[in-house]
PDB file of C-alpha atoms in Angstrom:
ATOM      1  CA  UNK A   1       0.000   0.000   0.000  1.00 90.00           C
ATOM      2  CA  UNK A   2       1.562   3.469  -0.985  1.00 93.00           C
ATOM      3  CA  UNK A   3       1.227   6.789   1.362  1.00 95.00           C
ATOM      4  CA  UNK A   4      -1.513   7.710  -0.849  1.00 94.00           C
ATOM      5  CA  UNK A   5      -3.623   5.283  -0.100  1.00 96.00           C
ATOM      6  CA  UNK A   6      -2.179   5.549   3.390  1.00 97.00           C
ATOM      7  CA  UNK A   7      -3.623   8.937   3.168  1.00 97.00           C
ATOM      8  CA  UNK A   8      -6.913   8.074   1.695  1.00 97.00           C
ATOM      9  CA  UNK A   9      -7.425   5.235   4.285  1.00 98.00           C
ATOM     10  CA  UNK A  10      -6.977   7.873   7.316  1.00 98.00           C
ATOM     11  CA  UNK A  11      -9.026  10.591   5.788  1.00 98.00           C
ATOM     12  CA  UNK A  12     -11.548   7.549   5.469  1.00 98.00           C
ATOM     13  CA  UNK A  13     -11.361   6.959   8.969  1.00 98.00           C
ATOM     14  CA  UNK A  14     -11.692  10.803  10.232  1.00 98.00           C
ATOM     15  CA  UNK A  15     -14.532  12.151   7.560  1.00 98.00           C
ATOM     16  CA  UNK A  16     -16.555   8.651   8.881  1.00 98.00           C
ATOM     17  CA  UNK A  17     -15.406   9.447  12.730  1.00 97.00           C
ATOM     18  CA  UNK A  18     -16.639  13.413  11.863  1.00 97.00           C
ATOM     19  CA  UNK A  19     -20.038  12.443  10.418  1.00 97.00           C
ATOM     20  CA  UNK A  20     -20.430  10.707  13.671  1.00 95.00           C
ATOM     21  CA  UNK A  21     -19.936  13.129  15.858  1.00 93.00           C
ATOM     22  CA  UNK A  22     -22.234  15.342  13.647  1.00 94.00           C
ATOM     23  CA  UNK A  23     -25.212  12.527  13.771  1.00 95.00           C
ATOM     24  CA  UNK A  24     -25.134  12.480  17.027  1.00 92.00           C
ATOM     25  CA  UNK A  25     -25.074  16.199  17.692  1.00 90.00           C
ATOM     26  CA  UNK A  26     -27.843  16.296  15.878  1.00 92.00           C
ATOM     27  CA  UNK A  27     -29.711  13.950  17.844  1.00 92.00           C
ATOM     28  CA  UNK A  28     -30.004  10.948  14.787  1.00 93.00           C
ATOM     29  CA  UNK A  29     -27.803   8.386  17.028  1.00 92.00           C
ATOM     30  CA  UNK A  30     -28.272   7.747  20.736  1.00 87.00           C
ATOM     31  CA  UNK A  31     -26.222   6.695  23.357  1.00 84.00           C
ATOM     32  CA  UNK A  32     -22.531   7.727  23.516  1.00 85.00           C
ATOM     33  CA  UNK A  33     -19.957   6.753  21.285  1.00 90.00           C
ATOM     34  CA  UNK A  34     -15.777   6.908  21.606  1.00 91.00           C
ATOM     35  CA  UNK A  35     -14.227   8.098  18.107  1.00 93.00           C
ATOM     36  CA  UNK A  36     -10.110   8.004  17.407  1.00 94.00           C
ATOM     37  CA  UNK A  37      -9.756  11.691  15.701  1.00 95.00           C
ATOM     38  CA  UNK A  38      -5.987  12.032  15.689  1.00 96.00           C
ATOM     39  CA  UNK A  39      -4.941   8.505  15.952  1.00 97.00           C
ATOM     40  CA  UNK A  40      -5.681   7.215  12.371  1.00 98.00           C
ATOM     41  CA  UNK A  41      -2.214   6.325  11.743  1.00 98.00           C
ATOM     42  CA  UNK A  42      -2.087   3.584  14.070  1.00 98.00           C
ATOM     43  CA  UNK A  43      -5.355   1.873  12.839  1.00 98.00           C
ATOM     44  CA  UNK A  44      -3.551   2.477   9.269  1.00 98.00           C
ATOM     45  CA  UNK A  45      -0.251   1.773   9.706  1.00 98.00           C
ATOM     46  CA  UNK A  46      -0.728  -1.472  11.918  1.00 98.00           C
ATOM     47  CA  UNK A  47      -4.224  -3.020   9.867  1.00 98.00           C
ATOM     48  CA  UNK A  48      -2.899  -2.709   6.140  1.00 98.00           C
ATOM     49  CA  UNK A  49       0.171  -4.510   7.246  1.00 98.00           C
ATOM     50  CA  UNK A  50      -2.386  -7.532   8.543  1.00 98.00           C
ATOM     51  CA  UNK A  51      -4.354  -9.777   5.666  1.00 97.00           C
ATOM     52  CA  UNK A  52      -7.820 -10.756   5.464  1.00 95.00           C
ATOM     53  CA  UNK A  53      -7.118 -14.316   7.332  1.00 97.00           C
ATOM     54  CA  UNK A  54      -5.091 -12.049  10.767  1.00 98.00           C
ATOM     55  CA  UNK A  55      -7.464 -11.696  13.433  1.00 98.00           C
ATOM     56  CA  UNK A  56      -8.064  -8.358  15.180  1.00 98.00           C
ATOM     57  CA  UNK A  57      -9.400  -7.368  18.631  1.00 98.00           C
ATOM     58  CA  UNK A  58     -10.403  -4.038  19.191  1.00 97.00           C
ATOM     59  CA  UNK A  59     -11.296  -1.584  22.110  1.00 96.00           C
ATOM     60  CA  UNK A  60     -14.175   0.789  22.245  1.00 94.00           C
ATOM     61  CA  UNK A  61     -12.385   2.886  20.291  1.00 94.00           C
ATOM     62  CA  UNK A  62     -12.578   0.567  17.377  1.00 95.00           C
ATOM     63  CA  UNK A  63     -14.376   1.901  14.453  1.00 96.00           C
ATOM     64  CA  UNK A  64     -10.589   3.080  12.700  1.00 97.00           C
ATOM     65  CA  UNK A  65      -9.222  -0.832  13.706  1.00 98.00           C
ATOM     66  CA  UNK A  66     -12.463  -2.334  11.707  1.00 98.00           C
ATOM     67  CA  UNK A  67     -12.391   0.690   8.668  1.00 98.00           C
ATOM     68  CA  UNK A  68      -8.719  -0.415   8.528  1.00 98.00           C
ATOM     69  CA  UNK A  69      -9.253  -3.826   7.767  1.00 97.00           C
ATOM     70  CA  UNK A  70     -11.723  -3.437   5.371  1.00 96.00           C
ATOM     71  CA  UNK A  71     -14.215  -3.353   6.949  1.00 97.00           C
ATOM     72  CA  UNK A  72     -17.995  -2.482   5.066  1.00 97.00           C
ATOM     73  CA  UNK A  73     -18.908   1.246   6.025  1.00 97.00           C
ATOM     74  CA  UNK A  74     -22.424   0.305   5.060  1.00 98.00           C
ATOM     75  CA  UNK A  75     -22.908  -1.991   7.587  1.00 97.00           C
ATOM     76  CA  UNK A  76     -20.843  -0.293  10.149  1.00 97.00           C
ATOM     77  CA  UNK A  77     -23.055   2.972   9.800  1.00 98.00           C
ATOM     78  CA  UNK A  78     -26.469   0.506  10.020  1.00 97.00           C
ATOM     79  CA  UNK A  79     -24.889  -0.639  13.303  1.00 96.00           C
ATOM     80  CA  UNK A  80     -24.946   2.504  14.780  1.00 96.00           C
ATOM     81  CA  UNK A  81     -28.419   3.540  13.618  1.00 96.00           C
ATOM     82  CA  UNK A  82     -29.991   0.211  15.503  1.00 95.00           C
ATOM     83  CA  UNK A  83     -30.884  -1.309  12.091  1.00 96.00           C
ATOM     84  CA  UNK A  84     -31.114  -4.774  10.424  1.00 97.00           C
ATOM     85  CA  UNK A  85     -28.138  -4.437   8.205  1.00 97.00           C
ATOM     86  CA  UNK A  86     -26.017  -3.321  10.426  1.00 96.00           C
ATOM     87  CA  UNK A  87     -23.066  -5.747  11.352  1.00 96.00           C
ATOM     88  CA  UNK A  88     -24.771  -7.120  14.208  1.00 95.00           C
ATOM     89  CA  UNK A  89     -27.902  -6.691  13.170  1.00 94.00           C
ATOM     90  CA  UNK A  90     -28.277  -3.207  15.126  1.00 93.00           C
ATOM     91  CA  UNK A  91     -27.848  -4.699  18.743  1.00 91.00           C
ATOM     92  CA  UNK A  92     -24.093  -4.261  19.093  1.00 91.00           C
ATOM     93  CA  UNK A  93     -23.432  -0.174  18.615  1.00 90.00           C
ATOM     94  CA  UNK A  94     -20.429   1.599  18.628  1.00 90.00           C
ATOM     95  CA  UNK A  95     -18.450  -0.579  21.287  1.00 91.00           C
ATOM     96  CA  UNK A  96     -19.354  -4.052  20.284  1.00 93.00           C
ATOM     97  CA  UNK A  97     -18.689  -4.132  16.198  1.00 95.00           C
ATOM     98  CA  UNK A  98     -17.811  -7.554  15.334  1.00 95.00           C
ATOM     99  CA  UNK A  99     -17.434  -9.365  11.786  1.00 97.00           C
ATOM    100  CA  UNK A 100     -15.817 -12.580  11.089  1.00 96.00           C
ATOM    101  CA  UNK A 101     -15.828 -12.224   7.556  1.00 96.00           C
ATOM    102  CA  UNK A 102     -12.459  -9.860   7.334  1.00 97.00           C
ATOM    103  CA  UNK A 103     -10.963 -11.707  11.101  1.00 97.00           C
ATOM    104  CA  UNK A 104     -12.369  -8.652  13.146  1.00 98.00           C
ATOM    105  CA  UNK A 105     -13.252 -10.372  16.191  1.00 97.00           C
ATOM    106  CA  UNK A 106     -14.723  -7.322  18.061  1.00 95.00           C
ATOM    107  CA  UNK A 107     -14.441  -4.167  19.511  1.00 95.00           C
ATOM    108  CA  UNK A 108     -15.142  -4.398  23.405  1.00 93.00           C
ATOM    109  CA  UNK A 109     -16.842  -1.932  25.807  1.00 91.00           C
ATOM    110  CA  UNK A 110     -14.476  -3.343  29.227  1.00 94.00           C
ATOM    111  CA  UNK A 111     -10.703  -2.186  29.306  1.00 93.00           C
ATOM    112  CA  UNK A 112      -8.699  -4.462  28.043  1.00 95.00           C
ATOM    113  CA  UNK A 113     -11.773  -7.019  27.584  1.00 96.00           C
ATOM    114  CA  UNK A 114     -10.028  -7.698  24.084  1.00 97.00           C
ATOM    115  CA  UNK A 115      -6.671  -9.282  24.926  1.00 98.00           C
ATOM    116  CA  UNK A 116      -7.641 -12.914  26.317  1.00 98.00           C
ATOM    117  CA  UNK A 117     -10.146 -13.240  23.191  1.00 98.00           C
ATOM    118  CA  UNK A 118      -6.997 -12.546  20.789  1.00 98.00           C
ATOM    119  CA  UNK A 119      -4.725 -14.935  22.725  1.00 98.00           C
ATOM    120  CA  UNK A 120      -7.285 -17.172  22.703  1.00 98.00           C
ATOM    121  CA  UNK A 121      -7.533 -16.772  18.806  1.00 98.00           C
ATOM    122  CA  UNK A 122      -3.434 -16.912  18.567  1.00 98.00           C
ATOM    123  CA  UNK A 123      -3.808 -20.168  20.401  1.00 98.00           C
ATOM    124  CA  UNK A 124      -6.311 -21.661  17.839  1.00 98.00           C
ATOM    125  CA  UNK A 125      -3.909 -20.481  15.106  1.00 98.00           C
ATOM    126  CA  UNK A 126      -1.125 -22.182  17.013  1.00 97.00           C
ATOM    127  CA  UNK A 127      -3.100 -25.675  17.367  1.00 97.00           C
ATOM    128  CA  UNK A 128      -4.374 -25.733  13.615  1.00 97.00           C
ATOM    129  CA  UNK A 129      -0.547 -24.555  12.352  1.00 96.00           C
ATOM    130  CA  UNK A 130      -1.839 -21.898  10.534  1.00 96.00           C
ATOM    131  CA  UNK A 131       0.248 -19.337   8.989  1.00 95.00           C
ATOM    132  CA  UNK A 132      -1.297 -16.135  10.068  1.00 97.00           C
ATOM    133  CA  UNK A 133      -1.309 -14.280  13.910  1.00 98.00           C
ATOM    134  CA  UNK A 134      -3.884 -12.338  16.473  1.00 98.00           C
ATOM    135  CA  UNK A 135      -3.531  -8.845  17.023  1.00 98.00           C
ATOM    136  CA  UNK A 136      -5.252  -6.935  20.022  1.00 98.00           C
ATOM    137  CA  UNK A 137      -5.414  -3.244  20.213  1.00 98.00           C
ATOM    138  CA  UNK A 138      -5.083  -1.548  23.648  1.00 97.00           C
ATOM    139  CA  UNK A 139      -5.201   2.307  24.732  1.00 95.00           C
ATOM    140  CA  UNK A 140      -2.475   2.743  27.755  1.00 94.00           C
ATOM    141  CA  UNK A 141      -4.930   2.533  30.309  1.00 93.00           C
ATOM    142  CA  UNK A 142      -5.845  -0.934  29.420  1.00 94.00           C
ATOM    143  CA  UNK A 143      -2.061  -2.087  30.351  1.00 95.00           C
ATOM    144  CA  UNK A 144      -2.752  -1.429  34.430  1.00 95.00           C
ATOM    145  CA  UNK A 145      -5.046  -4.470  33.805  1.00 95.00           C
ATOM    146  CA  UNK A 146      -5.175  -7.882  34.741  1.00 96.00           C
ATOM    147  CA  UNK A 147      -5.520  -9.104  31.182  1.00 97.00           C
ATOM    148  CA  UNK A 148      -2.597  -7.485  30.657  1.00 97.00           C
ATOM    149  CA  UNK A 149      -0.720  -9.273  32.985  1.00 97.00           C
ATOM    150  CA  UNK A 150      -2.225 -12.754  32.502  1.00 97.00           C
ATOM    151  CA  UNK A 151      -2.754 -12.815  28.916  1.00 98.00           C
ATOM    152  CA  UNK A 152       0.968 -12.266  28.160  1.00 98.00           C
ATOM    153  CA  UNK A 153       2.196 -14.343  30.749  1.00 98.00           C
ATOM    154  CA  UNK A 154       0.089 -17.305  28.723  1.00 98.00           C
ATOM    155  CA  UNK A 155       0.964 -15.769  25.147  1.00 98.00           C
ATOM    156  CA  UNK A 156       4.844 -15.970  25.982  1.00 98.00           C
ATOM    157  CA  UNK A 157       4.632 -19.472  27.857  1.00 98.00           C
ATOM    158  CA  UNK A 158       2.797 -21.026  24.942  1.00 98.00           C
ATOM    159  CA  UNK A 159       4.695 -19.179  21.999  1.00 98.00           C
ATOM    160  CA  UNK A 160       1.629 -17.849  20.558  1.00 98.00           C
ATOM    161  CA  UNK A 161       1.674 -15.965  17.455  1.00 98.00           C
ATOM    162  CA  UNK A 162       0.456 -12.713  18.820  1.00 98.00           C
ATOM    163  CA  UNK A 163       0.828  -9.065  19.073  1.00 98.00           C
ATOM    164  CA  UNK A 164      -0.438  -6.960  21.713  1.00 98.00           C
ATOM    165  CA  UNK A 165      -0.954  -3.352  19.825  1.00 98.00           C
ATOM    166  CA  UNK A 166      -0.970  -0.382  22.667  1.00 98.00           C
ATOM    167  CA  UNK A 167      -2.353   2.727  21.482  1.00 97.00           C
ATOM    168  CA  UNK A 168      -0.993   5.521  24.200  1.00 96.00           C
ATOM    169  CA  UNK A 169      -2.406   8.841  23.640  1.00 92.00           C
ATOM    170  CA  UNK A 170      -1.496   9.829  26.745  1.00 88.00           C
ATOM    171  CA  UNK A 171      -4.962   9.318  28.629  1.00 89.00           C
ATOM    172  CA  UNK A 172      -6.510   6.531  30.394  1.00 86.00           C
ATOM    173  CA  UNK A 173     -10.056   8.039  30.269  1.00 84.00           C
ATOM    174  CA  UNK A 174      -9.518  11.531  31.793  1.00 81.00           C
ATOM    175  CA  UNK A 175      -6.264  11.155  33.787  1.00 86.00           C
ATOM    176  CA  UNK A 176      -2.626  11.321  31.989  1.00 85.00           C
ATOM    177  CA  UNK A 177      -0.975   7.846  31.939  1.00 86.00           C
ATOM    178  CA  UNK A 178       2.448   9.403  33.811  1.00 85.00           C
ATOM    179  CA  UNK A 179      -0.053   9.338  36.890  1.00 87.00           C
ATOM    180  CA  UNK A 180      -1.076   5.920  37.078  1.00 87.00           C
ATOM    181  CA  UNK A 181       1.263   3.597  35.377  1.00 89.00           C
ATOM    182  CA  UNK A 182       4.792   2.545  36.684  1.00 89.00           C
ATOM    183  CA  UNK A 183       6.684   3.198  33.672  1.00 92.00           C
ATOM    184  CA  UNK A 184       7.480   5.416  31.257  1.00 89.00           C
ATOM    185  CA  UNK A 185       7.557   3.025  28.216  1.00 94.00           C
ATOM    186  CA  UNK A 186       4.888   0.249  28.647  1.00 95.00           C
ATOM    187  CA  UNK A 187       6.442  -1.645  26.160  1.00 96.00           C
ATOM    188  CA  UNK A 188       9.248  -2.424  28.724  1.00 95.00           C
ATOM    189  CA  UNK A 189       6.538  -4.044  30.563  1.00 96.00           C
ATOM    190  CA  UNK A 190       7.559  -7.010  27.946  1.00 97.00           C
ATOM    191  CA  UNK A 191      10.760  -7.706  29.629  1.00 96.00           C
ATOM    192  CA  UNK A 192       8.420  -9.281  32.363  1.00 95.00           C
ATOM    193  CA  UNK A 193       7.256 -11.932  30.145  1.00 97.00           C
ATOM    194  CA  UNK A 194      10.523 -12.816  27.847  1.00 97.00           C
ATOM    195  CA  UNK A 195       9.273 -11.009  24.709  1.00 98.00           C
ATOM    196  CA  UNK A 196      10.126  -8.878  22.204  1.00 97.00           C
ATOM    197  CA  UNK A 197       8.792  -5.291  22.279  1.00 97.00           C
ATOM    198  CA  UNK A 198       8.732  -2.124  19.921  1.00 98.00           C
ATOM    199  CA  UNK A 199       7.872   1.374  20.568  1.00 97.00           C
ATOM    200  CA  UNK A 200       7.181   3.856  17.803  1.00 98.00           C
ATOM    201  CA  UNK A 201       5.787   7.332  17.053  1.00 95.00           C
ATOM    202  CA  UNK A 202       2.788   8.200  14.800  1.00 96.00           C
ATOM    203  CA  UNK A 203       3.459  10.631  12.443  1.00 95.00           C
ATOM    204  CA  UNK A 204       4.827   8.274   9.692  1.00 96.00           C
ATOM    205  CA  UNK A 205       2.479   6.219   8.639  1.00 97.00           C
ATOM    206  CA  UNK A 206       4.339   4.699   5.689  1.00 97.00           C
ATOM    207  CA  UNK A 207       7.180   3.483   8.083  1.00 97.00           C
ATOM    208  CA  UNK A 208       4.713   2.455  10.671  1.00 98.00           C
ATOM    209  CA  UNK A 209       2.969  -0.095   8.119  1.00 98.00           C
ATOM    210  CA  UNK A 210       6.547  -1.214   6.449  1.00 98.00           C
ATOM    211  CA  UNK A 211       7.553  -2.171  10.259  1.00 98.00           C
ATOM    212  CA  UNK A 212       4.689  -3.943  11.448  1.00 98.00           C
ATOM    213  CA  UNK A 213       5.012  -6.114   8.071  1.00 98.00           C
ATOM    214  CA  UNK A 214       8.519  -6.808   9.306  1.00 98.00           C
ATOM    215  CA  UNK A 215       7.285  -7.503  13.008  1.00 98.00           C
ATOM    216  CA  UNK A 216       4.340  -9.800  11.627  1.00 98.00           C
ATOM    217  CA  UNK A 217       6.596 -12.250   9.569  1.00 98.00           C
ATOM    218  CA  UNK A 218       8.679 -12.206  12.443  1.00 97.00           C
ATOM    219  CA  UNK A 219       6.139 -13.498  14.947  1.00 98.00           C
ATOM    220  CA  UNK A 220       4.934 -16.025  12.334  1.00 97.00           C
ATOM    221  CA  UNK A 221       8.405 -16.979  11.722  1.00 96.00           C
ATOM    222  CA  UNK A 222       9.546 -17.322  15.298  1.00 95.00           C
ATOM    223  CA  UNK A 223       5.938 -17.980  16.941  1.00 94.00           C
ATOM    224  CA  UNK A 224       6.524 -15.741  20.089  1.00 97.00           C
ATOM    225  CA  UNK A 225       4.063 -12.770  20.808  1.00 98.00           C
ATOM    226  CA  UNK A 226       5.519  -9.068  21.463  1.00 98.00           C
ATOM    227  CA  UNK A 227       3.931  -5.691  22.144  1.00 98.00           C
ATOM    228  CA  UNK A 228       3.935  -2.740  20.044  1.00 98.00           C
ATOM    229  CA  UNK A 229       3.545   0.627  21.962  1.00 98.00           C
ATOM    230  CA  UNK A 230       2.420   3.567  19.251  1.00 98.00           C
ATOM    231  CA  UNK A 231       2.892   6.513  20.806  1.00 96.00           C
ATOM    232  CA  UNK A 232      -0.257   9.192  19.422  1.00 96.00           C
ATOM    233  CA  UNK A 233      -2.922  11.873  20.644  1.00 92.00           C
ATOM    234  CA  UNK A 234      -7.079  11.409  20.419  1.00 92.00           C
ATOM    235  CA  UNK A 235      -7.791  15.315  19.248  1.00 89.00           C
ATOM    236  CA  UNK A 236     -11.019  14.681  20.883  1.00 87.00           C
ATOM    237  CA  UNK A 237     -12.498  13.803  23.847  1.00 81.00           C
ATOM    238  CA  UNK A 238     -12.940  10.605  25.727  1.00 86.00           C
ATOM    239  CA  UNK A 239     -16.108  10.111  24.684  1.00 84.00           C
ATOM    240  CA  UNK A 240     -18.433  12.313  22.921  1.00 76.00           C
ATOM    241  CA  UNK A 241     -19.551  14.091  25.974  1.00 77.00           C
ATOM    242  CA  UNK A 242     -16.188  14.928  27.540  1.00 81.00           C
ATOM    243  CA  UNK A 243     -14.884  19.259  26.868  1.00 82.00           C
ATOM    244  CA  UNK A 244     -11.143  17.660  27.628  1.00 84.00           C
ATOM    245  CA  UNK A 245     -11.123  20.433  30.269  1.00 85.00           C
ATOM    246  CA  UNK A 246      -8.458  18.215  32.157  1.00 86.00           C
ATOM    247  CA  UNK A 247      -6.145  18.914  29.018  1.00 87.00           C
ATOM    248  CA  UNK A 248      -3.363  21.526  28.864  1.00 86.00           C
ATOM    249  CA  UNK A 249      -4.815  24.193  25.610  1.00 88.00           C
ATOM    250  CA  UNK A 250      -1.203  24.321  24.491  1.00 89.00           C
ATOM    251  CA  UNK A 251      -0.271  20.649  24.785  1.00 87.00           C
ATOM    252  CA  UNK A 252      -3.629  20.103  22.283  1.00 88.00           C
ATOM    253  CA  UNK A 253      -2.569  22.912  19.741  1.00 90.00           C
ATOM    254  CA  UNK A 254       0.812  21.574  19.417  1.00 90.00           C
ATOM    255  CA  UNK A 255      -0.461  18.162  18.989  1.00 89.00           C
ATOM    256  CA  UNK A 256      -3.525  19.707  16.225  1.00 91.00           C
ATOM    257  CA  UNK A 257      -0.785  21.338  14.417  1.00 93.00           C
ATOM    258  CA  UNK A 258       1.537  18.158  13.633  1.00 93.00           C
ATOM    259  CA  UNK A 259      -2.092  16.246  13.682  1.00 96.00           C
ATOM    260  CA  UNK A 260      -0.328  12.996  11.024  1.00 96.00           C
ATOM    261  CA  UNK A 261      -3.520  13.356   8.666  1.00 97.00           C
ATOM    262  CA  UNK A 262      -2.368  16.732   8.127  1.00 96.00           C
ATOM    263  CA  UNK A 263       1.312  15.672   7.720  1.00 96.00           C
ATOM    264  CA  UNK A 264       0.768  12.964   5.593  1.00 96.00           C
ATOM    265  CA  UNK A 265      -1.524  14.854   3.382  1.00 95.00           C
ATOM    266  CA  UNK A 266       1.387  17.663   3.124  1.00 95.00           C
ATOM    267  CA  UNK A 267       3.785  14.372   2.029  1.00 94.00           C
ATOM    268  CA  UNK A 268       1.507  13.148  -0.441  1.00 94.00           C
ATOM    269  CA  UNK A 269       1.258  16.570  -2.262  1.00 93.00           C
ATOM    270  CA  UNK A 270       4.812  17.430  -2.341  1.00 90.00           C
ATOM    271  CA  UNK A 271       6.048  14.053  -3.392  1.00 81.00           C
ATOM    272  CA  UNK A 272       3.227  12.147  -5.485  1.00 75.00           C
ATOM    273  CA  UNK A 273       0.456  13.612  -6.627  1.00 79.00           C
ATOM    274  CA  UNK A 274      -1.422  17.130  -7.196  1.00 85.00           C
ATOM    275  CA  UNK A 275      -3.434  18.559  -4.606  1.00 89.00           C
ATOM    276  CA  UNK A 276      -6.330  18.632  -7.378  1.00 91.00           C
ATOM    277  CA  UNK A 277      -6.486  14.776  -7.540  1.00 92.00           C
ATOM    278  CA  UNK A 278      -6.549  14.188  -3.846  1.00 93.00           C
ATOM    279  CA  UNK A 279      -9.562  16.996  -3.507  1.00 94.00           C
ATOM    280  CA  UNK A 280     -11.133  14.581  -6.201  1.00 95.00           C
ATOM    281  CA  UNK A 281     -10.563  11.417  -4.190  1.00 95.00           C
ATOM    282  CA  UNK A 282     -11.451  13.113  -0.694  1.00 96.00           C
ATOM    283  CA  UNK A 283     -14.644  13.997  -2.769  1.00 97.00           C
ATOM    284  CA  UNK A 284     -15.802  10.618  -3.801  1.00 97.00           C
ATOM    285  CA  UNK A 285     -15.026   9.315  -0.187  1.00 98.00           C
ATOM    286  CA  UNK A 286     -17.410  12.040   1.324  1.00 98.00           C
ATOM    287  CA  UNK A 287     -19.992  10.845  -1.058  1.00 98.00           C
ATOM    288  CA  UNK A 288     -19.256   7.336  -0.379  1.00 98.00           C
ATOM    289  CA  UNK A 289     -19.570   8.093   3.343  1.00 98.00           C
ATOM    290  CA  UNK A 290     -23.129   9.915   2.883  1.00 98.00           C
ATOM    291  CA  UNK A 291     -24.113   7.016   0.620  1.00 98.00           C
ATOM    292  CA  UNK A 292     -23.424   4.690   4.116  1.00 98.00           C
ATOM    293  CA  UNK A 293     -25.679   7.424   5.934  1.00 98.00           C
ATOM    294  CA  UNK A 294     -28.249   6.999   3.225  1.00 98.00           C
ATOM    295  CA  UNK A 295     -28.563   3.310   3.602  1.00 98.00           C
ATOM    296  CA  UNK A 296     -28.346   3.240   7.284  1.00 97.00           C
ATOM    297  CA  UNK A 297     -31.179   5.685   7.314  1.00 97.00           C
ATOM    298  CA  UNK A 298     -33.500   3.508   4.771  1.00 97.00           C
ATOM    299  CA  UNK A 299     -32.698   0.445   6.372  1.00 96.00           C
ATOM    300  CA  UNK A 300     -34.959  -1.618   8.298  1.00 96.00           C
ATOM    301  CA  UNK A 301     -35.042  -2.132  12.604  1.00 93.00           C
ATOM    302  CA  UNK A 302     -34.877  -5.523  13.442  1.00 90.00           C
ATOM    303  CA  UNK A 303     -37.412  -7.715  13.956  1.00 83.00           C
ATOM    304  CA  UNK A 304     -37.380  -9.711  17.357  1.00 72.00           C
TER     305      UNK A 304
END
């Protein structure tokens, strides 16, 4: 996959993420819902580097993890509007996406609920020899959890093939992670359990995807698990409610201004292609995006 269609997969993720937000402004969805503005990179970088037969666990922050991996916008947008064809029918929402068709094997409303279900799917590949691994996305605060702990422990004593993916923008919830967890680095929490571990930054996606491709044959290869530790910044809230009044203004405009969507976007222009074809392209994915609306809206409720 080439930075343009790096590119074109994050701007996916946010214009989707930002019609959210909108829709439920607006009163059309209910409930709450968590969105990833600002870490589209990660989803990006780490899911295009995965094929169709890779499992994935998510978090409730998930809708970027399943968009990433192909996931059907249609369906996801159907999910959130209660309906029929949504991807579970309209009775899962925004933290409990699941679909088995591309290996995404849920997002998950409880912290860190993810992990043990994608060591228990890196164990299946394990016993059937398969040729693939499990992946399980984590924000930081999820790491001060027992399914941390005991899912690695398990994953490194068995050799599983399985990476452990930890989102840290910098909040668990509403309180910075340098306030509740014991280390600076929670990759070095691998060191605890024998395995490998990698820590990178978000801004390049390219590199990000071309190193998780190296990490992936690796685990394969070698069938021993390691974390990944992405280091990034949600430009929104926790959830759709929250002002982020607990967040330094300056620390957020710094973080707005080398925002990676915007960065990449720059990269693209100056190094592939004219900013006229990429307002074309953005174009067509807006559409395609209010098309999803469109059939989420028109679509049936489902019938008990």
């Amino acid at each position: 996959m080439s930075l343009k269609e790096l590119y074109l997969l994050m701007y996916k993720i946010r214009r989707f993420e930002e019609t959210l937000s909108l829709l439920y402004s607006a009163g059309k969805l209910k409930g709450t819902t968590h969105l990833s503005i600002g870490q589209e990179s990660c989803a990006a970088g780490v899911c295009s580097a995965l094929t169709i037969k890779d499992l994935v666990t998510s978090t409730h922050r998930g809708h970027g993890h399943y968009i990433a991996k192909n996931g059907n916008i249609k369906k996801l947008m159907a999910e959130f509007f209660g309906k029929d064809t949504g991807l579970c029918r309209g009775r899962g929402g925004s933290q409990h996406i699941f679909d088995m068709d591309i290996g995404f094997l849920g997002a998950n409303g409880i912290t860190g609920g993810g992990i043990p279900i994608a060591v228990g799917a890196a164990f299946s590949i394990k016993y059937k020899n398969q040729k693939n691994i499990s992946v399980a996305f984590i924000g930081d605060g999820a790491s001060n959890q027992g399914t941390f702990h005991e899912s690695l422990n398990l994953a490194a004593s068995l050799s599983l093939p399985f990476i452990l993916v930890v989102e840290n923008n910098g909040y668990a919830m509403y309180t910075a992670s340098n306030k509740t967890t014991s280390v600076e680095k929670i990759s070095d929490r691998a060191k605890s359990y024998n395995i490998k571990s990698f820590n990178f930054d978000d801004t390049d996606v390219l590199k990000l995807r071309e190193n998780i491709i190296k990490i992936r044959e690796t685990v394969i290869n070698e069938s021993r698990p390691c974390i990944i530790e992405i280091n990034t910044y949600r430009l929104c809230g926790h959830s759709k409610s929250d002002d982020c009044s607990y967040r330094n203004k300056s620390e957020e405009e710094l973080r707005k201004k080398n925002d990676p969507l915007k960065l990449t976007r720059i990269k693209v222009i100056e190094n592939l292609v004219n900013e006229i074809e990429i307002d074309e392209i953005e174009k067509k994915i807006n559409e395609e995006i209010s098309d999803a609306v469109k059939f989420a809206e028109e679509s049936g409720v489902p019938v008990l």
